[in-house]
Tab-separated table of C-alpha atoms and ligand atoms in Angstrom:
chain	number	residue	atom	x	y	z
A	289	UNK	CA	-149.313	112.674	-171.404
A	290	UNK	CA	-147.721	111.748	-168.087
A	291	UNK	CA	-149.425	109.343	-165.687
A	292	UNK	CA	-149.638	110.863	-162.215
A	293	UNK	CA	-147.613	109.135	-159.520
A	294	UNK	CA	-148.950	109.083	-155.958
A	295	UNK	CA	-146.480	107.726	-153.412
A	296	UNK	CA	-147.150	107.236	-149.717
A	297	UNK	CA	-144.138	107.646	-147.459
A	298	UNK	CA	-144.910	105.874	-144.189
A	299	UNK	CA	-141.605	107.060	-142.674
A	300	UNK	CA	-140.733	105.375	-139.331
A	301	UNK	CA	-144.324	104.461	-138.519
A	302	UNK	CA	-145.990	101.091	-137.909
A	303	UNK	CA	-144.640	97.696	-136.938
A	304	UNK	CA	-144.742	94.951	-139.555
A	305	UNK	CA	-148.058	93.598	-138.226
A	306	UNK	CA	-149.602	97.079	-138.206
A	307	UNK	CA	-148.257	97.810	-141.683
A	308	UNK	CA	-149.826	94.623	-143.011
A	309	UNK	CA	-153.194	95.773	-141.652
A	310	UNK	CA	-152.744	99.179	-143.232
A	311	UNK	CA	-151.841	97.600	-146.585
A	312	UNK	CA	-154.943	95.406	-146.478
A	313	UNK	CA	-157.044	98.473	-145.782
A	314	UNK	CA	-155.274	100.340	-148.582
A	315	UNK	CA	-156.022	97.552	-151.009
A	316	UNK	CA	-159.688	97.816	-150.167
A	317	UNK	CA	-160.043	101.580	-150.391
A	318	UNK	CA	-157.676	102.404	-153.246
A	319	UNK	CA	-158.719	99.323	-155.217
A	320	UNK	CA	-162.223	100.797	-155.288
A	321	UNK	CA	-161.274	104.247	-156.591
A	322	UNK	CA	-160.724	103.167	-160.206
A	323	UNK	CA	-157.584	105.283	-160.021
A	324	UNK	CA	-155.704	106.064	-163.199
A	325	UNK	CA	-152.637	107.223	-161.245
A	326	UNK	CA	-149.708	104.947	-160.464
A	327	UNK	CA	-149.874	104.287	-156.727
A	328	UNK	CA	-146.976	103.243	-154.519
A	329	UNK	CA	-146.454	102.869	-150.790
A	330	UNK	CA	-143.118	103.032	-149.040
A	331	UNK	CA	-143.138	101.382	-145.600
A	332	UNK	CA	-140.089	100.801	-143.404
A	333	UNK	CA	-137.571	98.138	-144.462
A	334	UNK	CA	-138.929	95.754	-141.824
A	335	UNK	CA	-142.431	95.924	-143.316
A	336	UNK	CA	-141.558	95.614	-147.008
A	337	UNK	CA	-142.093	91.872	-147.121
A	338	UNK	CA	-145.514	91.780	-145.452
A	339	UNK	CA	-146.801	94.889	-147.219
A	340	UNK	CA	-145.649	93.430	-150.562
A	341	UNK	CA	-147.555	90.229	-149.811
A	342	UNK	CA	-150.684	92.122	-148.797
A	343	UNK	CA	-150.600	94.195	-152.005
A	344	UNK	CA	-149.895	91.350	-154.409
A	345	UNK	CA	-152.058	91.591	-157.518
A	346	UNK	CA	-153.599	94.902	-156.367
A	347	UNK	CA	-151.789	97.105	-158.880
A	348	UNK	CA	-150.350	99.135	-155.978
A	349	UNK	CA	-146.550	99.119	-156.054
A	350	UNK	CA	-144.053	98.800	-153.251
A	351	UNK	CA	-141.225	101.254	-152.621
A	352	UNK	CA	-138.403	101.668	-150.117
A	353	UNK	CA	-137.521	104.888	-148.320
A	354	UNK	CA	-133.773	104.682	-148.875
A	355	UNK	CA	-130.922	102.419	-150.027
A	356	UNK	CA	-127.137	102.353	-150.143
A	357	UNK	CA	-125.191	102.806	-153.358
A	358	UNK	CA	-122.812	99.886	-152.870
A	359	UNK	CA	-123.895	96.429	-153.989
A	360	UNK	CA	-122.750	94.772	-150.748
A	361	UNK	CA	-120.031	95.002	-148.126
A	362	UNK	CA	-119.165	96.060	-144.622
A	363	UNK	CA	-121.807	98.802	-144.283
A	364	UNK	CA	-123.544	98.059	-141.015
A	365	UNK	CA	-127.166	99.095	-140.968
A	366	UNK	CA	-127.425	99.660	-144.700
A	367	UNK	CA	-129.549	97.968	-147.370
A	368	UNK	CA	-128.629	97.555	-151.063
A	369	UNK	CA	-130.637	98.076	-154.244
A	370	UNK	CA	-130.696	94.317	-154.929
A	371	UNK	CA	-132.054	93.683	-151.422
A	372	UNK	CA	-135.031	95.974	-151.847
A	373	UNK	CA	-135.578	94.909	-155.451
A	374	UNK	CA	-135.691	91.228	-154.640
A	375	UNK	CA	-138.121	91.792	-151.778
A	376	UNK	CA	-140.531	93.337	-154.273
A	377	UNK	CA	-139.749	97.054	-154.491
A	378	UNK	CA	-140.287	98.807	-157.792
A	379	UNK	CA	-139.591	102.310	-156.441
A	380	UNK	CA	-137.132	103.857	-154.005
A	381	UNK	CA	-137.233	107.318	-152.413
A	382	UNK	CA	-133.836	109.025	-152.495
A	383	UNK	CA	-132.617	112.194	-150.832
A	384	UNK	CA	-135.676	112.884	-148.694
A	385	UNK	CA	-135.110	116.102	-146.756
A	386	UNK	CA	-135.296	114.192	-143.456
A	387	UNK	CA	-132.373	112.056	-144.635
A	388	UNK	CA	-130.474	115.153	-145.728
A	389	UNK	CA	-131.241	116.910	-142.432
A	390	UNK	CA	-130.787	114.104	-139.874
A	391	UNK	CA	-128.577	111.529	-141.600
A	392	UNK	CA	-126.019	113.627	-143.438
A	393	UNK	CA	-127.326	112.746	-146.878
A	394	UNK	CA	-125.577	114.964	-149.416
A	395	UNK	CA	-126.096	115.805	-153.069
A	396	UNK	CA	-123.155	113.531	-153.779
A	397	UNK	CA	-124.600	110.539	-151.927
A	398	UNK	CA	-127.982	111.087	-153.592
A	399	UNK	CA	-126.232	111.040	-156.965
A	400	UNK	CA	-124.424	107.788	-156.162
A	401	UNK	CA	-127.632	106.189	-154.906
A	402	UNK	CA	-129.491	107.325	-158.006
A	403	UNK	CA	-126.927	105.745	-160.333
A	404	UNK	CA	-127.024	102.497	-158.313
A	405	UNK	CA	-130.833	102.426	-158.250
A	406	UNK	CA	-131.076	102.888	-162.022
A	407	UNK	CA	-128.387	100.289	-162.555
A	408	UNK	CA	-130.428	97.806	-160.512
A	409	UNK	CA	-133.646	98.565	-162.429
A	410	UNK	CA	-135.435	100.440	-159.639
A	411	UNK	CA	-137.577	103.523	-160.279
A	412	UNK	CA	-136.147	106.313	-158.133
A	413	UNK	CA	-138.090	109.182	-156.605
A	414	UNK	CA	-135.520	111.922	-156.007
A	415	UNK	CA	-136.500	114.576	-153.466
A	416	UNK	CA	-135.436	118.205	-153.659
A	417	UNK	CA	-136.585	121.314	-151.860
A	418	UNK	CA	-135.552	124.489	-150.099
A	419	UNK	CA	-135.853	125.586	-146.486
A	420	UNK	CA	-137.983	128.559	-145.478
A	421	UNK	CA	-134.832	130.579	-144.803
A	422	UNK	CA	-133.523	129.867	-148.281
A	423	UNK	CA	-136.863	130.803	-149.854
A	424	UNK	CA	-137.038	134.039	-147.883
A	425	UNK	CA	-133.479	134.877	-148.870
A	426	UNK	CA	-134.442	134.541	-152.548
A	427	UNK	CA	-132.388	131.364	-152.984
A	428	UNK	CA	-135.159	128.909	-153.858
A	429	UNK	CA	-134.258	128.550	-157.535
A	430	UNK	CA	-130.526	128.254	-156.897
A	431	UNK	CA	-131.009	125.630	-154.165
A	432	UNK	CA	-133.607	123.487	-155.923
A	433	UNK	CA	-131.967	123.502	-159.344
A	434	UNK	CA	-128.589	122.931	-157.688
A	435	UNK	CA	-129.973	119.797	-156.023
A	436	UNK	CA	-131.497	118.610	-159.302
A	437	UNK	CA	-128.268	119.219	-161.205
A	438	UNK	CA	-126.154	117.423	-158.591
A	439	UNK	CA	-128.507	114.443	-158.281
A	440	UNK	CA	-128.587	113.925	-162.044
A	441	UNK	CA	-124.890	114.474	-162.662
A	442	UNK	CA	-123.624	111.843	-165.113
A	443	UNK	CA	-127.078	110.295	-165.614
A	444	UNK	CA	-127.810	109.798	-169.352
A	445	UNK	CA	-130.827	111.497	-170.974
A	446	UNK	CA	-132.386	108.095	-171.811
A	447	UNK	CA	-132.657	107.322	-168.086
A	448	UNK	CA	-134.455	110.546	-167.160
A	449	UNK	CA	-138.013	109.412	-168.060
A	450	UNK	CA	-137.645	106.534	-165.567
A	451	UNK	CA	-136.911	108.919	-162.703
A	452	UNK	CA	-139.488	110.857	-160.721
A	453	UNK	CA	-138.490	114.079	-158.992
A	454	UNK	CA	-140.375	115.178	-155.903
A	455	UNK	CA	-140.369	118.878	-155.160
A	456	UNK	CA	-140.846	119.093	-151.409
A	457	UNK	CA	-140.357	122.526	-149.872
A	458	UNK	CA	-139.005	121.691	-146.420
A	459	UNK	CA	-141.204	124.324	-144.805
A	460	UNK	CA	-144.271	122.419	-146.022
A	461	UNK	CA	-143.338	118.920	-144.854
A	462	UNK	CA	-145.357	117.757	-141.871
A	463	UNK	CA	-146.172	121.352	-140.967
A	464	UNK	CA	-149.681	121.603	-142.349
A	465	UNK	CA	-148.420	124.542	-144.380
A	466	UNK	CA	-148.767	123.724	-148.087
A	467	UNK	CA	-147.218	125.596	-150.983
A	468	UNK	CA	-150.011	127.264	-152.921
A	469	UNK	CA	-150.703	125.621	-156.269
A	470	UNK	CA	-149.138	128.662	-157.949
A	471	UNK	CA	-145.996	128.504	-155.764
A	472	UNK	CA	-145.601	124.796	-156.445
A	473	UNK	CA	-146.278	125.118	-160.171
A	474	UNK	CA	-143.668	127.869	-160.450
A	475	UNK	CA	-140.981	125.542	-159.107
A	476	UNK	CA	-142.151	122.514	-161.099
A	477	UNK	CA	-141.970	124.573	-164.281
A	478	UNK	CA	-138.482	125.784	-163.373
A	479	UNK	CA	-137.358	122.194	-162.833
A	480	UNK	CA	-138.872	121.013	-166.117
A	481	UNK	CA	-137.322	123.899	-168.064
A	482	UNK	CA	-133.972	123.149	-166.453
A	483	UNK	CA	-134.248	119.476	-167.454
A	484	UNK	CA	-135.209	120.533	-170.978
A	485	UNK	CA	-132.087	122.664	-171.280
A	486	UNK	CA	-129.838	119.791	-170.247
A	487	UNK	CA	-131.531	116.580	-171.387
A	488	UNK	CA	-133.810	117.754	-174.219
A	489	UNK	CA	-137.536	117.728	-174.900
A	490	UNK	CA	-138.190	114.000	-174.735
A	491	UNK	CA	-136.725	113.617	-171.264
A	492	UNK	CA	-138.258	116.834	-169.930
A	493	UNK	CA	-141.729	116.015	-171.250
A	494	UNK	CA	-141.662	112.478	-169.874
A	495	UNK	CA	-140.206	112.981	-166.394
A	496	UNK	CA	-142.736	113.051	-163.570
A	497	UNK	CA	-142.403	115.811	-161.010
A	498	UNK	CA	-144.394	115.182	-157.846
A	499	UNK	CA	-145.271	117.754	-155.230
A	500	UNK	CA	-144.843	116.903	-151.560
A	501	UNK	CA	-145.595	118.878	-148.415
A	502	UNK	CA	-148.821	118.614	-146.417
A	503	UNK	CA	-150.889	117.304	-149.323
A	504	UNK	CA	-154.374	116.528	-147.990
A	505	UNK	CA	-157.688	115.548	-149.600
A	506	UNK	CA	-158.832	119.184	-149.590
A	507	UNK	CA	-155.832	120.645	-151.425
A	508	UNK	CA	-154.821	117.713	-153.661
A	509	UNK	CA	-157.086	118.399	-156.663
A	510	UNK	CA	-155.932	121.959	-157.137
A	511	UNK	CA	-152.267	121.025	-156.763
A	512	UNK	CA	-152.534	118.081	-159.157
A	513	UNK	CA	-154.408	120.103	-161.768
A	514	UNK	CA	-151.344	122.289	-162.351
A	515	UNK	CA	-149.697	121.647	-165.725
A	516	UNK	CA	-146.358	120.533	-164.339
A	517	UNK	CA	-147.446	118.704	-161.189
A	518	UNK	CA	-147.635	114.964	-161.813
A	519	UNK	CA	-149.012	113.658	-158.542
A	520	UNK	CA	-147.594	113.772	-155.054
A	521	UNK	CA	-145.346	112.326	-152.408
A	522	UNK	CA	-147.569	112.026	-149.375
A	523	UNK	CA	-146.384	111.711	-145.773
A	524	UNK	CA	-148.896	112.078	-142.937
A	525	UNK	CA	-152.039	111.631	-145.041
A	526	UNK	CA	-150.724	108.341	-146.472
A	527	UNK	CA	-151.191	106.712	-143.061
A	528	UNK	CA	-154.911	107.488	-143.116
A	529	UNK	CA	-156.367	105.235	-145.755
A	530	UNK	CA	-159.513	107.266	-146.427
A	531	UNK	CA	-157.375	110.376	-146.910
A	532	UNK	CA	-154.858	108.580	-149.076
A	533	UNK	CA	-157.617	107.122	-151.258
A	534	UNK	CA	-159.139	110.593	-151.662
A	535	UNK	CA	-155.732	111.955	-152.713
A	536	UNK	CA	-155.326	109.122	-155.209
A	537	UNK	CA	-158.765	109.932	-156.631
A	538	UNK	CA	-157.818	113.605	-156.899
A	539	UNK	CA	-155.005	112.618	-159.263
A	540	UNK	CA	-157.585	111.377	-161.775
B	736	LIG	C1	-142.997	113.755	-146.938
B	736	LIG	O1	-142.572	113.241	-145.932
B	736	LIG	O2	-142.436	113.540	-148.011
B	736	LIG	C2	-144.162	114.639	-146.840
B	736	LIG	C3	-144.508	115.339	-147.862
B	736	LIG	O3	-144.808	114.653	-145.613
B	736	LIG	P1	-146.212	115.392	-145.283
B	736	LIG	O4	-147.174	114.991	-146.389
B	736	LIG	O5	-146.613	114.844	-143.964
B	736	LIG	O6	-145.949	116.833	-145.292
């Protein structure tokens, strides 16, 4: 059985002082849910330290929203795996569609970041997903599985269970338009079958595949009850602690 993973992506929201307040609130509300899911929040780089301090001993993990693949060097504005690890991160989001869309993230850079994250001992959350145009043109499977294949290129089967994939249809992110549970489950099953064909049963059965895209308290239970949906990557609703706690509870 896979433990559901609920990750909050705070994106470029909240100053460090505000993020600390949010984390303290989170500790109170999620701490009281008796959640069986693994819970993680991913604030901005500038808030990692204070959010980590506020969550200490709570069982809620810290994650970063991005990292660079090099260990160090002349890469102005970038942050390495060791930097986020030593500040307390357990998880790191890689290849979010906003990074692909606005910051020229490519399948190749996601693959390099994934290898570096695993090497450093981080737990990566690798995002994949198609645009509405691609879906309507019948390219969903080709696009999503192409992203999965490229991200995992050269990664050994033993490492796969330590990776989470997040299926996030771009047309559902921040739009209020959610994939139906059946639409999401179809893609999650495709991804798991694809992983099975390449990495074998053990890896495919263990890997967690989250759904992301306008997950809210009122649609979370049905999404998370699908056989191949192992929790969610939550954007907007993760900034509202009551909503986030309700989503965590929906994961069991
Ligand atoms: C996300 O940013 O990964 C996301 C799923 O956002 P939202 O929940 O706001 O759609």
